[in-house]
XYZ file of C-alpha atoms in Angstrom:
497
model
C 26.126 -3.849 -4.488
C 24.074 -0.771 -3.184
C 25.027 2.834 -3.061
C 26.074 2.706 0.556
C 24.490 6.078 1.360
C 22.222 6.662 4.380
C 18.705 7.502 3.162
C 17.180 10.893 4.005
C 14.299 10.934 6.493
C 10.890 10.308 5.195
C 9.120 13.588 4.681
C 6.068 12.456 6.726
C 4.523 15.894 7.339
C 4.514 17.332 3.773
C 3.514 13.961 2.243
C 0.922 13.540 4.917
C -0.574 16.918 3.908
C -0.747 15.921 0.361
C -2.518 12.662 1.311
C -4.892 14.490 3.733
C -5.852 16.961 0.966
C -6.244 14.099 -1.497
C -8.553 12.234 0.922
C -10.727 15.351 1.406
C -11.093 16.132 -2.268
C -11.868 12.408 -3.360
C -14.293 12.024 -0.446
C -16.152 15.293 -1.388
C -16.493 14.160 -5.023
C -17.137 10.417 -4.549
C -20.869 10.787 -4.675
C -20.993 12.691 -7.912
C -22.690 11.121 -11.024
C -23.092 7.487 -9.780
C -21.790 3.988 -9.990
C -19.527 3.153 -12.875
C -20.636 0.007 -14.765
C -17.611 -1.827 -13.516
C -18.361 -0.919 -9.957
C -21.906 -2.274 -10.279
C -20.256 -5.579 -11.562
C -17.787 -5.624 -8.695
C -20.686 -5.122 -6.151
C -22.639 -7.888 -7.704
C -19.507 -10.230 -7.713
C -18.820 -9.284 -4.105
C -22.251 -10.669 -3.206
C -21.149 -13.955 -4.747
C -17.702 -14.364 -3.161
C -15.440 -16.870 -4.848
C -11.774 -17.519 -5.533
C -12.152 -16.161 -9.065
C -14.361 -14.739 -11.780
C -14.399 -15.001 -15.504
C -12.446 -11.801 -16.139
C -10.650 -10.954 -12.920
C -9.218 -12.494 -9.729
C -11.290 -11.917 -6.480
C -9.525 -9.136 -4.606
C -11.428 -6.184 -6.185
C -14.881 -7.818 -5.652
C -13.803 -8.651 -2.113
C -12.872 -5.013 -1.518
C -16.280 -3.882 -2.992
C -18.046 -6.196 -0.589
C -16.082 -5.027 2.451
C -16.404 -1.296 1.610
C -20.156 -1.398 0.841
C -20.725 -3.611 4.002
C -18.920 -1.049 6.159
C -19.948 2.271 4.475
C -23.113 1.513 2.654
C -23.998 0.402 -0.871
C -23.704 3.808 -2.437
C -21.102 5.205 -4.739
C -19.549 7.115 -1.777
C -19.600 4.048 0.394
C -17.912 1.833 -2.263
C -15.277 4.470 -3.161
C -13.925 4.714 0.343
C -11.637 1.785 -0.475
C -10.535 3.357 -3.763
C -9.598 6.580 -1.850
C -7.547 4.577 0.625
C -5.685 2.751 -2.149
C -4.973 6.080 -3.857
C -3.579 7.517 -0.706
C -1.420 4.473 0.024
C -0.077 4.746 -3.583
C 1.035 8.349 -2.968
C 2.849 7.425 0.186
C 4.570 4.349 -1.427
C 5.762 6.301 -4.493
C 7.095 9.052 -2.100
C 9.024 6.277 -0.260
C 10.415 5.176 -3.705
C 11.776 8.636 -4.258
C 13.507 8.364 -0.858
C 15.099 5.109 -1.962
C 16.862 7.015 -4.768
C 18.211 9.632 -2.199
C 15.446 12.192 -2.678
C 15.013 14.541 0.352
C 12.060 16.427 1.695
C 11.550 18.518 -1.575
C 11.903 15.584 -3.943
C 9.486 13.438 -1.899
C 6.930 16.308 -1.759
C 7.100 16.822 -5.552
C 6.755 13.091 -6.182
C 3.783 12.832 -3.864
C 2.098 15.931 -5.550
C 2.931 14.527 -9.032
C 1.411 11.147 -8.145
C -1.685 12.502 -6.492
C -2.526 14.975 -9.323
C -1.684 12.695 -12.285
C -4.649 11.778 -14.462
C -4.329 8.065 -14.144
C -4.121 8.106 -10.318
C -7.049 10.467 -10.061
C -9.297 8.149 -12.077
C -8.449 4.952 -10.221
C -8.566 6.601 -6.788
C -12.088 8.142 -7.512
C -13.707 4.978 -8.603
C -13.081 1.328 -7.703
C -11.379 -0.596 -10.410
C -9.023 -3.561 -10.498
C -6.425 -0.927 -11.371
C -7.051 0.877 -8.071
C -5.385 -1.896 -6.136
C -3.043 -2.751 -9.122
C -1.265 0.566 -9.149
C -0.584 0.304 -5.395
C 0.637 -3.315 -5.659
C 2.904 -2.457 -8.537
C 4.248 0.378 -6.503
C 4.912 -1.869 -3.508
C 6.700 -4.422 -5.653
C 8.879 -1.608 -7.077
C 9.620 -0.272 -3.587
C 10.610 -3.630 -2.198
C 12.524 -4.639 -5.303
C 14.496 -1.350 -5.148
C 15.365 -1.811 -1.518
C 16.492 -5.346 -2.466
C 18.747 -3.978 -5.247
C 19.993 -1.101 -3.063
C 20.899 -3.062 0.020
C 21.616 -6.539 -1.402
C 19.543 -7.959 1.542
C 17.940 -11.146 0.023
C 15.349 -11.010 2.670
C 13.483 -8.367 0.723
C 12.565 -11.152 -1.746
C 9.961 -12.264 0.808
C 8.136 -8.828 0.727
C 8.391 -8.848 -3.066
C 6.876 -12.381 -3.145
C 4.079 -11.383 -0.857
C 3.215 -8.291 -2.947
C 3.468 -10.332 -6.134
C 1.141 -12.906 -4.764
C -1.414 -10.454 -3.830
C -0.958 -8.790 -7.311
C -1.806 -12.121 -8.993
C -4.918 -12.409 -6.868
C -5.972 -8.993 -8.104
C -4.864 -8.828 -11.780
C -2.432 -10.886 -13.716
C -0.858 -7.883 -15.427
C 1.641 -7.963 -12.479
C 3.367 -10.724 -14.513
C 4.393 -8.024 -16.972
C 6.012 -6.022 -14.155
C 7.828 -9.112 -12.839
C 9.125 -10.106 -16.170
C 10.335 -6.526 -16.947
C 12.053 -6.228 -13.624
C 13.599 -9.740 -13.951
C 14.928 -8.860 -17.446
C 16.104 -5.524 -16.112
C 18.208 -7.166 -13.390
C 19.528 -9.748 -15.684
C 20.651 -7.129 -18.161
C 21.689 -4.254 -15.983
C 22.317 -5.867 -12.565
C 22.978 -6.183 -9.776
C 22.718 -9.870 -10.622
C 23.960 -11.149 -7.251
C 20.443 -10.673 -5.864
C 19.368 -13.581 -8.113
C 21.896 -15.896 -6.554
C 20.266 -16.473 -3.177
C 17.788 -19.041 -1.697
C 15.635 -16.057 -0.584
C 14.496 -15.717 -4.134
C 12.989 -19.208 -4.018
C 11.403 -18.404 -0.767
C 9.885 -15.251 -2.327
C 8.589 -17.309 -5.246
C 7.087 -19.908 -2.719
C 5.207 -17.105 -0.987
C 3.770 -15.769 -4.229
C 2.686 -19.258 -5.355
C 0.934 -19.891 -2.026
C -0.918 -16.615 -2.120
C -1.904 -17.008 -5.723
C -2.757 -20.814 -5.643
C -6.406 -20.596 -4.941
C -6.919 -18.195 -7.763
C -4.899 -20.203 -10.215
C -6.681 -23.495 -9.177
C -10.125 -21.780 -9.687
C -9.047 -20.580 -13.133
C -7.709 -23.931 -14.063
C -10.896 -25.742 -12.885
C -12.951 -23.380 -15.105
C -10.826 -23.576 -18.239
C -8.749 -20.446 -17.716
C -11.484 -17.931 -18.732
C -9.337 -14.981 -18.146
C -7.068 -15.996 -20.876
C -10.177 -16.208 -23.137
C -10.974 -12.612 -22.085
C -7.451 -11.355 -22.664
C -7.532 -13.051 -26.137
C -10.817 -11.088 -26.847
C -9.232 -7.748 -25.770
C -6.235 -8.413 -28.120
C -8.347 -9.506 -31.164
C -10.969 -6.911 -30.652
C -8.936 -3.884 -29.609
C -5.423 -4.870 -30.463
C -4.898 -2.786 -33.593
C -6.272 0.385 -31.802
C -4.256 -0.316 -28.716
C -0.976 -0.504 -30.722
C -1.800 2.667 -32.693
C -2.378 4.650 -29.575
C 0.101 3.042 -27.299
C 3.070 5.573 -27.571
C 1.069 8.803 -27.537
C -0.986 7.609 -24.602
C 2.218 6.942 -22.584
C 2.882 10.629 -22.773
C -0.678 11.796 -21.589
C -1.938 9.101 -19.230
C -0.136 10.445 -16.273
C 0.211 14.026 -17.506
C 2.120 15.621 -20.447
C 4.035 17.778 -17.883
C 5.207 14.606 -16.230
C 6.613 13.014 -19.356
C 10.001 14.913 -19.088
C 10.082 13.830 -15.462
C 9.801 10.082 -16.163
C 12.134 10.447 -19.247
C 14.760 11.916 -16.865
C 14.077 8.878 -14.612
C 14.908 6.554 -17.526
C 18.162 8.307 -18.118
C 19.384 9.076 -14.586
C 20.615 5.727 -13.452
C 22.901 5.618 -16.657
C 24.525 8.956 -15.924
C 24.876 8.820 -12.101
C 27.350 5.967 -11.004
C 25.825 5.966 -7.529
C 22.507 4.843 -9.031
C 23.861 1.875 -11.166
C 21.951 -0.423 -8.889
C 18.639 1.353 -9.958
C 18.962 0.622 -13.636
C 16.444 -2.350 -13.586
C 13.268 -0.240 -13.674
C 14.783 1.823 -16.459
C 15.122 -1.411 -18.425
C 11.814 -2.811 -17.233
C 9.556 -0.050 -18.731
C 10.512 -0.485 -22.353
C 10.439 -4.304 -21.944
C 6.861 -4.054 -20.580
C 5.932 -1.652 -23.389
C 7.291 -4.084 -25.975
C 5.304 -6.897 -24.467
C 2.081 -5.055 -24.557
C 2.672 -3.947 -28.118
C 3.098 -7.537 -29.023
C 0.002 -8.781 -27.337
C -2.161 -5.741 -28.180
C -2.620 -4.719 -24.535
C -4.337 -1.483 -23.453
C -1.889 1.519 -23.194
C -2.715 2.197 -19.546
C -1.470 -1.251 -18.558
C 2.085 -0.007 -18.284
C 1.413 3.392 -16.504
C 1.827 2.009 -12.919
C 5.479 1.510 -13.929
C 5.818 5.214 -14.875
C 5.459 6.151 -11.205
C 8.692 4.759 -9.958
C 10.355 6.599 -13.010
C 8.814 9.801 -11.897
C 10.264 9.218 -8.423
C 13.632 8.650 -10.068
C 13.514 11.618 -12.316
C 12.234 14.078 -9.823
C 15.602 15.146 -8.452
C 17.324 16.024 -11.732
C 14.211 17.855 -12.906
C 14.100 19.924 -9.630
C 17.808 20.643 -10.019
C 17.166 21.816 -13.617
C 14.393 24.093 -12.393
C 16.624 25.485 -9.694
C 19.121 26.668 -12.358
C 16.573 27.833 -14.873
C 15.839 31.557 -15.282
C 12.745 33.383 -13.871
C 11.017 33.185 -17.195
C 11.690 29.624 -17.723
C 10.385 28.730 -14.257
C 7.285 30.748 -14.749
C 6.405 29.074 -18.085
C 6.952 25.788 -16.473
C 4.757 26.669 -13.619
C 1.963 27.809 -15.927
C 2.238 24.630 -18.110
C 2.063 22.527 -14.828
C -1.001 24.345 -13.653
C -2.753 23.890 -16.925
C -1.978 20.164 -16.865
C -3.189 19.909 -13.319
C -6.551 21.552 -14.239
C -6.799 19.213 -17.318
C -6.026 16.168 -15.108
C -8.670 17.158 -12.618
C -11.274 17.733 -15.274
C -10.486 14.327 -16.789
C -10.191 12.303 -13.783
C -12.777 13.783 -11.270
C -16.436 14.501 -11.547
C -15.994 18.287 -11.164
C -18.383 19.433 -13.973
C -22.146 18.845 -14.244
C -23.017 15.575 -15.957
C -24.759 17.565 -18.722
C -21.420 19.185 -19.660
C -19.543 15.781 -20.208
C -20.225 15.446 -23.939
C -17.473 16.575 -26.093
C -13.689 16.819 -25.339
C -13.959 15.401 -21.750
C -15.506 12.186 -22.828
C -13.126 11.943 -25.756
C -10.247 12.083 -23.322
C -11.812 9.758 -20.723
C -15.003 7.872 -21.403
C -15.267 6.492 -17.727
C -17.252 9.495 -16.352
C -19.978 8.902 -18.887
C -20.281 5.315 -17.745
C -21.186 6.591 -14.194
C -24.280 8.516 -15.442
C -27.758 7.445 -15.828
C -28.063 4.013 -14.278
C -31.283 4.736 -12.254
C -32.714 6.214 -15.457
C -31.830 2.994 -17.250
C -33.695 0.842 -14.708
C -36.684 3.173 -15.234
C -36.468 2.639 -18.993
C -36.439 -1.163 -18.556
C -39.430 -0.924 -16.097
C -41.332 0.955 -18.643
C -40.623 -1.688 -21.284
C -41.432 -4.466 -18.761
C -44.933 -2.928 -18.278
C -45.497 -3.491 -21.937
C -45.655 -7.241 -21.299
C -49.245 -8.421 -20.790
C -49.965 -9.133 -17.047
C -50.712 -12.701 -17.777
C -47.210 -13.304 -19.334
C -44.971 -11.445 -16.879
C -44.731 -14.372 -14.437
C -42.757 -16.292 -17.076
C -40.937 -13.438 -18.803
C -37.287 -12.856 -18.691
C -35.198 -9.659 -18.669
C -31.953 -10.326 -20.561
C -29.135 -7.755 -20.277
C -26.632 -7.427 -22.920
C -23.683 -6.810 -20.591
C -22.532 -6.889 -16.968
C -23.144 -3.197 -16.541
C -26.754 -3.431 -17.455
C -27.285 -6.518 -15.375
C -25.543 -4.870 -12.394
C -27.679 -1.732 -12.660
C -30.838 -3.787 -12.672
C -29.573 -5.794 -9.775
C -28.957 -2.599 -7.844
C -31.935 -0.403 -8.943
C -34.477 -2.858 -10.451
C -36.106 -3.749 -7.168
C -37.042 0.000 -6.689
C -39.075 -0.384 -9.835
C -40.545 -3.706 -9.106
C -38.531 -5.599 -11.578
C -37.688 -9.259 -11.280
C -34.029 -10.460 -11.325
C -32.299 -9.749 -14.672
C -29.998 -12.310 -16.333
C -27.100 -11.803 -18.644
C -24.812 -14.206 -20.556
C -21.862 -11.680 -20.237
C -18.789 -12.418 -18.294
C -19.431 -13.920 -14.788
C -23.087 -13.152 -14.943
C -23.251 -16.080 -17.340
C -22.126 -18.259 -14.311
C -24.920 -16.877 -12.264
C -27.567 -17.804 -14.795
C -29.294 -19.269 -16.726
C -32.973 -18.421 -15.993
C -34.987 -21.332 -14.992
C -36.487 -23.354 -17.909
C -40.018 -22.751 -16.613
C -39.610 -19.055 -17.689
C -40.925 -19.487 -21.247
C -42.605 -16.220 -21.755
C -41.480 -13.116 -23.606
C -37.720 -12.134 -23.500
C -37.176 -8.443 -22.751
C -33.960 -8.003 -24.570
C -31.672 -5.058 -23.807
C -29.460 -4.341 -26.813
C -29.166 -5.827 -30.315
C -28.490 -9.335 -31.603
C -25.767 -9.579 -34.292
C -26.900 -11.175 -37.438
C -25.480 -14.640 -37.883
C -24.632 -15.065 -34.210
C -25.985 -17.993 -32.300
C -28.267 -15.693 -30.403
C -30.005 -14.854 -33.734
C -31.239 -18.306 -33.992
C -32.169 -18.698 -30.336
C -33.856 -15.324 -29.666
C -36.268 -14.354 -32.574
C -39.185 -12.315 -33.516
C -37.788 -9.176 -31.694
C -39.986 -6.147 -31.735
C -38.618 -2.830 -30.309
C -40.831 -1.345 -27.699
C -38.648 1.500 -26.255
C -35.250 3.143 -26.353
C -33.381 4.229 -23.294
C -32.213 7.801 -22.833
C -30.551 9.161 -19.746
C -31.870 12.418 -18.275
C -28.447 14.098 -18.560
C -28.170 13.397 -22.328
C -24.742 11.951 -21.746
C -23.454 9.906 -24.811
C -22.468 6.794 -23.010
C -22.656 3.096 -24.003
C -26.224 2.689 -22.909
C -27.600 5.835 -24.450
C -30.167 4.926 -27.205
C -30.008 1.207 -26.557
C -33.125 -0.545 -27.820
C -35.338 -2.588 -25.595
C -37.296 -5.312 -27.467
C -39.676 -8.128 -26.774
C -38.546 -11.300 -28.322
C -39.286 -15.131 -28.285
C -36.841 -17.794 -27.005
C -36.778 -20.895 -29.394
C -34.997 -23.314 -27.015
C -35.116 -23.900 -23.185
C -32.693 -21.600 -21.380
C -30.547 -24.528 -20.234
C -29.980 -25.425 -23.870
C -29.552 -21.945 -25.175
C -27.299 -20.496 -22.444
C -23.886 -21.941 -23.344
C -24.402 -20.601 -26.933
C -25.489 -17.200 -25.619
C -22.539 -16.771 -23.408
C -19.928 -14.189 -24.444
C -16.728 -13.040 -22.775
C -15.855 -9.663 -24.440
């Protein structure tokens, strides 16, 4: 069933050096800019531990709570866990290269390619659900490949454990499992499916994921509602950009490497057992195109393909002439610089506008949150003193609400509320708060909110000091009137996406 070859030793020293440098760089830059809007939300969710949230399972908020409890509620303290997840991902992908027979040089190349890829830089710098997801996908790939290579059914237990944790972090892992399952059914070795260890692995996954699934079922499966909103709202754009983004999300220079990984197991008889991931990737891409998923959802599956394609690419470079190797080196260096500029906060925040934000908007969402709280505080002071005790701050999205929860007390602001995502579950405001509504953002004409929150009068606009063109730049702050009690209005104000 497997290739029968003894694996090379793990290149612990060179891979360890890569991981050490990765840790130093990420830690040195972790305090630049500030919290990302999603990080503020995860910190808020971590303060309210539960088995689930409207838009994601609990692992990432739990990690946020643990990291801030241990290292402080600062961007640097929160991002310790993101750095650790990124380091672990590099090690696991290097081990995947070893599964394919890659020696010291191949493992080192794979570790460098992983650590310096744009996608891994982004999710290793800031804490996102993808930070843990890319590691869990890589672990499933490693355990699955070891199962396919050795034929030892006991590896199903490890696959099941990683899959169960994956489901407790993000349900996209189902795409990976379906892709690998179809890959094994199509390309083999199918004997690994005919063992009771498979049922045991499924059982482990179900046990680990059961609390999350039960929470979602008890709350009406809100994550499916959110996924539907993503598909209907962004589906057309996602489909249009899907293929080109596959070429650039890791790095353009790595595209030939993972393409070589797609081809290699069909050309080398000794790697026939490794054809499943080569089948899984196009299957996952097809599934995402059908549902209108975001292009980056499939990127974690490219990392095992980079590990698979590393050896033939290095062989080709070894045979190439001096000029070709030099051109390849220059191209790789340029791509690394671009990846660093895209993925890490290395330029001043004032220099973000333009190409950098066009390629990756996430750095812009890490700028200006204390300024935002200051703008809201200025608008709050426009409310007459006699009316502030019954007034409400209503944030339009979870980033705004999370920022006010984090920075509002420094400006003397009361708790803010938001009907967005899980913040809706943490509301509504008490019905005794019948005073003015300080509304952040705009109300869409014809929406339920237009009939519940009326008479809005703009009193300020938010502008961040760095002038970064992010989602909150220029957002209006208005004083409005609520026409129904909050307990009546809240279900109609709630929105998921």
